[in-house]
């Protein structure tokens, strides 16, 4: 493959041109369609992969008998995965699936050993770069675990729906560094959508009314039920002019709230700078959204039971 492409990936960017050219000649460039499997959990690890274009999902099987799995992470261009295969032949700890059309670089264990023989210093620098990235991922994972724990604790203590919404929303806005956001829920009794909380959104009243009308990016997220990460809203091929309702910012995340095969609403995050949100931010929001959706259902059931109880007492009194 072209050494220039390889150099665009951060972990390879410091390798000397001559050695990079040699490495480029023995690595493989591989393309995957959306949903294509890069490798499966349990397979023998024999190569590391780096992402040239697109994104992949890291998927862990939870219940093989029922076919239940969980998305652990989303990695984008410049990221790498499967790096432990350069060191040992342990089985893959998770599966990797293309989140959309993706172009990857496959670095086999043999290619790494060849690099080690040609330049031990370069191989050591490559390993050091890998270790730095893995260390950063561990710190990020720790931060996510703390946020998930604190959010779960708060959700468990909160009884009122609005308390759950406000606490979760404010914590996620802070954790992601969002400048603005919306917490939108379906009103299952009256129909339509409700904006239950918001933060610094650069939108006038007319734009907010369009959100309530279930249109634009929010409406699409609610219909499709898929989380969306947007680096540059004006140059994203997935977004048409018809989707633009006036509340968009250059960087956005839209995270639907799923519970019991229903989409209860969507949380929207925005930033006025491009590429401010990362797959790690999206992973965190997805984890919290999963907890929050069930808590919302539980809170609604409590409110319904309370309303029925009050109505019953009213009739008895009458």
Coordinates of C-alpha atoms in Angstrom, one line a residue:
X1 CA 0.0 0.0 0.0
X2 CA 1.0 3.7 -0.3
X3 CA 3.3 4.8 2.5
X4 CA 1.7 8.2 2.5
X5 CA -1.6 6.6 3.6
X6 CA 0.1 4.7 6.4
X7 CA 1.7 7.9 7.6
X8 CA -1.7 9.5 8.2
X9 CA -2.3 7.0 11.0
X10 CA -0.8 8.6 14.2
X11 CA 0.8 5.4 15.5
X12 CA 2.9 5.1 12.3
X13 CA 3.5 8.9 11.7
X14 CA 6.9 9.0 13.4
X15 CA 8.5 6.1 11.5
X16 CA 11.3 7.1 9.2
X17 CA 10.3 7.3 5.5
X18 CA 12.6 4.5 4.3
X19 CA 11.4 2.1 7.0
X20 CA 7.8 3.2 6.6
X21 CA 8.0 2.4 2.9
X22 CA 9.3 -1.1 3.7
X23 CA 6.5 -1.6 6.2
X24 CA 3.9 -0.3 3.7
X25 CA 5.1 -2.9 1.2
X26 CA 4.2 -5.8 3.6
X27 CA 1.0 -4.6 5.3
X28 CA -2.4 -5.1 3.7
X29 CA -5.1 -2.5 2.9
X30 CA -8.5 -4.1 3.4
X31 CA -12.0 -2.7 2.7
X32 CA -15.3 -3.7 4.5
X33 CA -18.9 -2.8 3.8
X34 CA -21.2 -1.8 6.6
X35 CA -21.7 -4.7 8.9
X36 CA -18.7 -6.6 7.5
X37 CA -16.9 -8.7 10.1
X38 CA -13.2 -7.9 10.6
X39 CA -12.7 -10.8 13.0
X40 CA -14.8 -12.8 15.5
X41 CA -14.5 -13.2 19.2
X42 CA -12.6 -16.4 20.1
X43 CA -10.6 -16.5 16.8
X44 CA -6.8 -16.7 17.1
X45 CA -5.2 -13.2 17.0
X46 CA -2.7 -12.9 14.2
X47 CA -2.7 -9.2 13.3
X48 CA -3.3 -5.6 14.4
X49 CA -5.6 -3.3 12.4
X50 CA -5.5 0.4 12.0
X51 CA -8.4 2.5 10.5
X52 CA -7.7 4.6 7.4
X53 CA -11.3 5.5 6.8
X54 CA -14.7 4.9 8.4
X55 CA -15.3 3.4 11.8
X56 CA -15.7 0.0 13.5
X57 CA -17.7 -1.4 16.4
X58 CA -16.1 -3.5 19.1
X59 CA -18.8 -6.1 20.0
X60 CA -18.8 -8.5 23.0
X61 CA -21.0 -11.6 23.2
X62 CA -23.0 -11.6 26.4
X63 CA -25.2 -14.7 26.0
X64 CA -24.1 -16.9 23.1
X65 CA -27.1 -19.2 23.6
X66 CA -29.5 -16.3 23.0
X67 CA -27.2 -14.5 20.6
X68 CA -27.1 -11.4 22.8
X69 CA -24.2 -9.0 22.4
X70 CA -23.2 -5.6 23.6
X71 CA -21.3 -2.8 21.7
X72 CA -18.3 -1.9 23.8
X73 CA -16.8 0.8 21.7
X74 CA -16.8 2.7 18.4
X75 CA -13.4 3.4 16.9
X76 CA -12.8 5.9 14.0
X77 CA -10.1 6.9 11.5
X78 CA -6.6 6.9 13.0
X79 CA -7.5 4.4 15.8
X80 CA -6.2 0.9 16.0
X81 CA -7.3 -2.4 17.6
X82 CA -6.1 -6.0 18.0
X83 CA -2.7 -4.8 19.0
X84 CA -2.1 -7.6 21.5
X85 CA -1.9 -10.0 18.6
X86 CA 1.6 -8.5 17.9
X87 CA 2.7 -10.0 21.2
X88 CA 0.8 -13.2 21.7
X89 CA -1.6 -15.6 20.0
X90 CA -4.4 -15.3 22.6
X91 CA -8.0 -15.6 21.2
X92 CA -9.8 -12.4 20.3
X93 CA -11.6 -11.0 23.3
X94 CA -14.3 -9.4 21.2
X95 CA -15.6 -9.2 17.7
X96 CA -15.1 -6.2 15.4
X97 CA -17.6 -5.1 12.8
X98 CA -17.5 -2.3 10.3
X99 CA -19.9 0.5 11.5
X100 CA -20.1 1.7 7.9
X101 CA -17.9 1.4 4.8
X102 CA -14.4 1.2 6.3
X103 CA -10.8 0.9 5.0
X104 CA -8.3 -0.8 7.3
X105 CA -4.6 -1.5 7.4
X106 CA -3.8 -5.1 8.5
X107 CA -0.4 -5.4 10.2
X108 CA 0.4 -9.1 10.7
X109 CA 2.6 -10.5 13.5
X110 CA 5.1 -11.5 10.8
X111 CA 5.2 -7.9 9.4
X112 CA 5.9 -6.6 12.9
X113 CA 8.7 -9.2 13.4
X114 CA 10.2 -8.1 10.0
X115 CA 10.1 -4.5 11.2
X116 CA 11.8 -5.6 14.5
X117 CA 14.6 -7.2 12.5
X118 CA 15.1 -4.2 10.3
X119 CA 15.0 -1.6 13.0
X120 CA 14.6 -2.5 16.6
X121 CA 14.4 1.2 17.6
X122 CA 11.5 1.8 15.1
X123 CA 9.7 -1.3 16.4
X124 CA 10.2 -0.1 20.0
X125 CA 8.9 3.4 19.1
X126 CA 5.8 1.8 17.5
X127 CA 5.2 -0.3 20.6
X128 CA 5.7 2.8 22.8
X129 CA 3.0 4.6 20.7
X130 CA 0.7 1.7 21.1
X131 CA 1.2 1.6 24.8
X132 CA 0.6 5.4 25.1
X133 CA -2.7 5.0 23.2
X134 CA -3.8 2.0 25.3
X135 CA -2.9 3.9 28.5
X136 CA -5.1 6.8 27.3
X137 CA -7.9 4.3 26.6
X138 CA -7.6 2.9 30.1
X139 CA -7.9 6.4 31.6
X140 CA -10.9 7.1 29.5
X141 CA -12.5 3.9 30.5
X142 CA -11.9 4.7 34.2
X143 CA -13.6 8.1 33.7
X144 CA -16.5 6.4 31.9
X145 CA -16.9 3.9 34.7
X146 CA -17.0 6.6 37.3
X147 CA -19.6 8.5 35.3
X148 CA -21.7 5.4 34.8
X149 CA -21.4 4.5 38.5
X150 CA -22.4 8.0 39.7
X151 CA -25.2 8.2 37.1
X152 CA -26.5 4.8 38.1
X153 CA -26.5 5.8 41.8
X154 CA -28.3 9.0 41.1
X155 CA -30.9 7.3 38.9
X156 CA -31.5 4.7 41.7
X157 CA -32.1 7.5 44.2
X158 CA -34.3 9.8 42.1
X159 CA -38.0 9.1 42.1
X160 CA -39.4 11.9 39.9
X161 CA -39.0 11.7 36.1
X162 CA -37.8 15.3 35.8
X163 CA -35.2 14.7 38.5
X164 CA -33.8 11.8 36.5
X165 CA -33.8 13.8 33.2
X166 CA -32.1 16.8 34.7
X167 CA -29.4 15.0 36.6
X168 CA -28.5 12.7 33.7
X169 CA -28.6 15.5 31.2
X170 CA -26.4 17.9 33.2
X171 CA -23.8 15.2 34.0
X172 CA -23.5 14.2 30.3
X173 CA -23.2 17.8 29.1
X174 CA -20.4 18.3 31.6
X175 CA -18.7 15.0 30.8
X176 CA -18.7 15.5 27.0
X177 CA -17.8 19.2 27.1
X178 CA -21.0 20.0 25.1
X179 CA -21.8 23.7 24.8
X180 CA -25.5 23.0 24.2
X181 CA -28.0 20.2 24.3
X182 CA -31.6 19.0 24.4
X183 CA -33.3 16.2 26.2
X184 CA -36.3 15.3 24.2
X185 CA -39.0 12.7 25.2
X186 CA -42.0 11.4 23.6
X187 CA -45.3 12.3 25.3
X188 CA -47.0 8.9 25.3
X189 CA -50.3 10.3 26.5
X190 CA -50.7 13.5 24.5
X191 CA -48.5 12.5 21.6
X192 CA -45.7 14.5 20.1
X193 CA -42.4 15.4 21.7
X194 CA -41.5 17.4 24.8
X195 CA -38.2 19.2 25.5
X196 CA -37.7 18.2 29.1
X197 CA -34.3 20.0 29.5
X198 CA -32.0 22.1 27.5
X199 CA -28.6 23.9 27.8
X200 CA -27.3 26.8 25.8
X201 CA -28.8 25.8 22.5
X202 CA -28.5 28.5 19.8
X203 CA -32.0 28.2 18.6
X204 CA -35.0 30.5 18.5
X205 CA -38.5 29.4 19.6
X206 CA -39.5 28.5 16.0
X207 CA -36.6 26.0 15.8
X208 CA -37.6 24.4 19.1
X209 CA -41.2 24.1 17.8
X210 CA -39.9 22.2 14.8
X211 CA -38.1 19.8 17.1
X212 CA -41.4 19.2 18.9
X213 CA -43.0 18.5 15.5
X214 CA -40.7 15.5 15.2
X215 CA -38.7 16.7 12.2
X216 CA -35.1 17.2 11.2
X217 CA -32.2 15.3 12.7
X218 CA -34.0 14.6 16.0
X219 CA -37.0 13.2 14.1
X220 CA -34.7 11.0 12.1
X221 CA -32.9 9.7 15.2
X222 CA -36.2 8.9 16.8
X223 CA -37.4 7.0 13.7
X224 CA -34.2 5.1 13.0
X225 CA -33.2 4.5 16.6
X226 CA -29.5 4.9 15.8
X227 CA -27.0 7.0 17.6
X228 CA -25.3 9.6 15.3
X229 CA -21.9 11.3 15.7
X230 CA -21.4 14.3 13.5
X231 CA -18.0 16.0 13.0
X232 CA -19.1 18.7 10.5
X233 CA -22.8 19.1 10.0
X234 CA -22.5 21.1 6.8
X235 CA -20.2 18.6 5.1
X236 CA -21.7 15.3 6.3
X237 CA -23.0 13.2 3.4
X238 CA -25.7 11.7 5.6
X239 CA -27.4 15.1 6.1
X240 CA -29.5 16.9 3.5
X241 CA -30.7 20.4 3.5
X242 CA -34.2 19.1 4.4
X243 CA -32.8 17.8 7.7
X244 CA -31.6 21.3 8.7
X245 CA -34.1 22.9 11.1
X246 CA -32.0 25.7 12.5
X247 CA -30.9 24.2 15.8
X248 CA -27.8 22.4 14.4
X249 CA -24.2 23.1 15.4
X250 CA -21.0 22.0 13.6
X251 CA -20.4 19.1 16.0
X252 CA -23.3 17.1 17.2
X253 CA -24.2 13.8 18.9
X254 CA -27.8 12.4 18.9
X255 CA -28.4 9.5 21.3
X256 CA -31.8 7.7 21.3
X257 CA -33.2 6.3 24.5
X258 CA -34.1 2.6 24.0
X259 CA -36.2 0.5 26.5
X260 CA -38.2 -2.6 25.9
X261 CA -38.1 -2.3 22.1
X262 CA -39.4 1.3 22.3
X263 CA -37.7 4.6 21.6
X264 CA -38.6 7.0 24.4
X265 CA -36.7 10.0 23.2
X266 CA -33.3 11.3 22.2
X267 CA -30.5 13.4 23.8
X268 CA -28.9 15.9 21.6
X269 CA -25.4 17.4 22.2
X270 CA -23.9 20.3 20.3
X271 CA -20.6 22.2 20.0
X272 CA -19.8 25.2 17.8
X273 CA -16.4 23.9 16.9
X274 CA -16.0 21.0 14.4
X275 CA -14.9 17.5 15.4
X276 CA -15.3 18.2 19.2
X277 CA -17.0 14.9 20.0
X278 CA -15.2 11.5 19.8
X279 CA -16.4 7.9 19.6
X280 CA -15.5 7.7 23.3
X281 CA -18.0 10.4 24.1
X282 CA -20.6 8.6 22.1
X283 CA -19.8 5.3 23.9
X284 CA -20.2 7.0 27.3
X285 CA -23.6 8.5 26.3
X286 CA -24.8 5.2 24.9
X287 CA -24.0 3.5 28.2
X288 CA -25.7 6.2 30.3
X289 CA -28.7 6.3 27.9
X290 CA -29.3 2.6 28.4
X291 CA -29.5 3.1 32.2
X292 CA -31.6 6.2 31.8
X293 CA -34.2 4.8 29.4
X294 CA -35.2 2.0 31.9
X295 CA -35.3 4.5 34.7
X296 CA -37.6 6.7 32.7
X297 CA -40.0 3.8 32.1
X298 CA -40.0 3.0 35.9
X299 CA -40.6 6.7 36.8
X300 CA -43.5 6.9 34.4
X301 CA -45.0 3.7 35.8
X302 CA -44.7 5.2 39.3
X303 CA -46.4 8.4 38.2
X304 CA -49.2 6.4 36.5
X305 CA -49.7 4.4 39.7
X306 CA -49.8 7.5 41.8
X307 CA -52.3 9.1 39.5
X308 CA -54.5 6.0 39.6
X309 CA -54.3 5.9 43.4
X310 CA -55.3 9.6 43.7
X311 CA -58.2 9.0 41.3
X312 CA -59.4 6.0 43.3
X313 CA -59.2 8.0 46.6
X314 CA -61.2 10.8 44.9
X315 CA -64.0 8.4 43.8
X316 CA -64.1 6.8 47.3
X317 CA -64.3 10.2 48.9
X318 CA -67.0 11.3 46.5

